[in-house]
Amino acid sequence: EDQVTQSPEALRLQEGESSSLNCSYTVSGLRGLFWYRQDPGKGPEFLFTLYSAGEEKEKERLKATLTKKESFLHITAPKPEDSATYLCAVQGTRDTGRRALTFGSGTRLQVQP
Amino acid sequence: NAGVTQTPKFQVLKTGQSMTLQCAQDMNHEYMSWYRQDPGMGLRLIHYSVGAGITDQGEVPNGYNVSRSTTEDFPLRLLSAAPSQTSVYFCASTPGGGSYEQYFGPGTRLTVT
């Protein structure tokens, strides 16, 4: 069974204080690892897909990295508008036919001015 | 493109009532899914479809029914609502081919009393 564990559950940062969110996973065979951002009362918004260990993707202040067991979402010099819940998900080869993702419970990030 | 749309945004039901949550996408995506999101549990797959006329069960299908008569629409039916079905429901779609990322609708918040 595929599993995703995210830590910490919640993180409070000061504006400009860089940090990282962790996503540990076990999967039958990794097709892709996905990061989403979710604002309160809204649906998850797709950020990145990572396919293989060593891959990195960047978008503004966010950078996602991948190893064989975990992924990190690095947030550099965050701003209050980066406050959201960040979700990690995996798709294993078992689920390729149905395109289903296994999600973690998310990290709630709050960036204070 | 409107992307993935869901209606209604909020709904309150009494135990035993039935209703249909609507989902539509205008991106000509092949795959569609329904998830429920509960605090601390992440997103869990209810049902999914790999194309018009083809549906199957996910991890938590009991009490729900789906159909997919067109590529665009994927309604979720609650047959006899129970308080345990109080949740936020998200519909998602995936292009297919070599794409695995899912694109989510805005969600329906359902309360069953």
Tab-separated table of N, CA and C in Angstrom, chain A residues 36 99 101 103, chain B residues 4 6 23 25 27 29 31-35 47 49 74 90-94 101-105:
chain	number	residue	atom	x	y	z
A	36	TYR	N	1.007	20.202	-4.163
A	36	TYR	CA	-0.142	21.077	-4.368
A	36	TYR	C	-0.167	22.120	-3.272
A	99	ARG	N	-4.983	6.621	-12.665
A	99	ARG	CA	-4.496	7.971	-12.410
A	99	ARG	C	-4.882	8.452	-11.018
A	101	LEU	N	-4.138	9.344	-7.062
A	101	LEU	CA	-3.035	9.806	-6.238
A	101	LEU	C	-3.279	9.417	-4.777
A	103	PHE	N	-2.489	10.825	-1.134
A	103	PHE	CA	-2.128	12.116	-0.551
A	103	PHE	C	-1.658	11.984	0.892
B	4	VAL	N	-12.243	22.732	-14.011
B	4	VAL	CA	-13.149	21.805	-13.343
B	4	VAL	C	-14.128	22.613	-12.499
B	6	GLN	N	-17.690	22.600	-9.987
B	6	GLN	CA	-18.504	21.769	-9.103
B	6	GLN	C	-19.676	22.580	-8.586
B	23	CYS	N	-20.173	17.619	-11.262
B	23	CYS	CA	-18.798	17.937	-11.641
B	23	CYS	C	-18.713	17.969	-13.157
B	25	GLN	N	-15.897	19.210	-16.538
B	25	GLN	CA	-14.604	19.773	-16.975
B	25	GLN	C	-14.659	20.033	-18.475
B	27	MET	N	-11.822	20.562	-20.396
B	27	MET	CA	-10.455	20.430	-20.898
B	27	MET	C	-10.262	19.158	-21.724
B	29	HIS	N	-10.366	16.168	-20.709
B	29	HIS	CA	-9.528	15.219	-19.987
B	29	HIS	C	-10.172	13.836	-19.970
B	31	TYR	N	-9.425	11.222	-17.743
B	31	TYR	CA	-9.655	10.638	-16.428
B	31	TYR	C	-10.330	11.648	-15.510
B	32	MET	N	-11.254	11.145	-14.674
B	32	MET	CA	-11.874	11.976	-13.649
B	32	MET	C	-12.003	11.176	-12.362
B	33	SER	N	-11.956	11.893	-11.237
B	33	SER	CA	-11.977	11.236	-9.921
B	33	SER	C	-12.792	12.058	-8.947
B	34	TRP	N	-13.285	11.397	-7.924
B	34	TRP	CA	-13.911	12.048	-6.783
B	34	TRP	C	-13.128	11.688	-5.527
B	35	TYR	N	-12.824	12.714	-4.726
B	35	TYR	CA	-12.159	12.540	-3.443
B	35	TYR	C	-13.019	13.182	-2.352
B	47	HIS	N	-14.444	7.316	-6.060
B	47	HIS	CA	-14.658	6.637	-7.333
B	47	HIS	C	-13.814	7.341	-8.388
B	49	SER	N	-12.990	7.419	-12.972
B	49	SER	CA	-13.405	7.031	-14.325
B	49	SER	C	-12.221	7.185	-15.270
B	74	PHE	N	-19.186	14.143	-14.578
B	74	PHE	CA	-18.932	13.005	-13.697
B	74	PHE	C	-19.652	13.254	-12.369
B	90	PHE	N	-14.166	16.813	-3.483
B	90	PHE	CA	-13.458	17.407	-4.614
B	90	PHE	C	-13.505	16.472	-5.812
B	91	CYS	N	-13.756	17.073	-6.953
B	91	CYS	CA	-13.684	16.393	-8.229
B	91	CYS	C	-12.376	16.794	-8.894
B	92	ALA	N	-11.754	15.864	-9.609
B	92	ALA	CA	-10.482	16.160	-10.260
B	92	ALA	C	-10.455	15.515	-11.637
B	93	SER	N	-9.646	16.058	-12.525
B	93	SER	CA	-9.484	15.460	-13.843
B	93	SER	C	-8.010	15.406	-14.225
B	94	THR	N	-7.665	14.470	-15.076
B	94	THR	CA	-6.290	14.256	-15.541
B	94	THR	C	-6.322	14.064	-17.044
B	101	GLU	N	-0.664	14.459	-13.447
B	101	GLU	CA	-1.128	15.427	-12.469
B	101	GLU	C	-2.634	15.606	-12.573
B	102	GLN	N	-3.258	15.825	-11.413
B	102	GLN	CA	-4.692	16.017	-11.354
B	102	GLN	C	-5.008	17.489	-11.124
B	103	TYR	N	-6.106	17.935	-11.741
B	103	TYR	CA	-6.569	19.304	-11.604
B	103	TYR	C	-7.911	19.257	-10.892
B	104	PHE	N	-8.000	20.044	-9.815
B	104	PHE	CA	-9.135	19.943	-8.908
B	104	PHE	C	-10.150	21.064	-9.109
B	105	GLY	N	-11.407	20.733	-8.805
B	105	GLY	CA	-12.452	21.726	-8.734
B	105	GLY	C	-12.428	22.441	-7.389
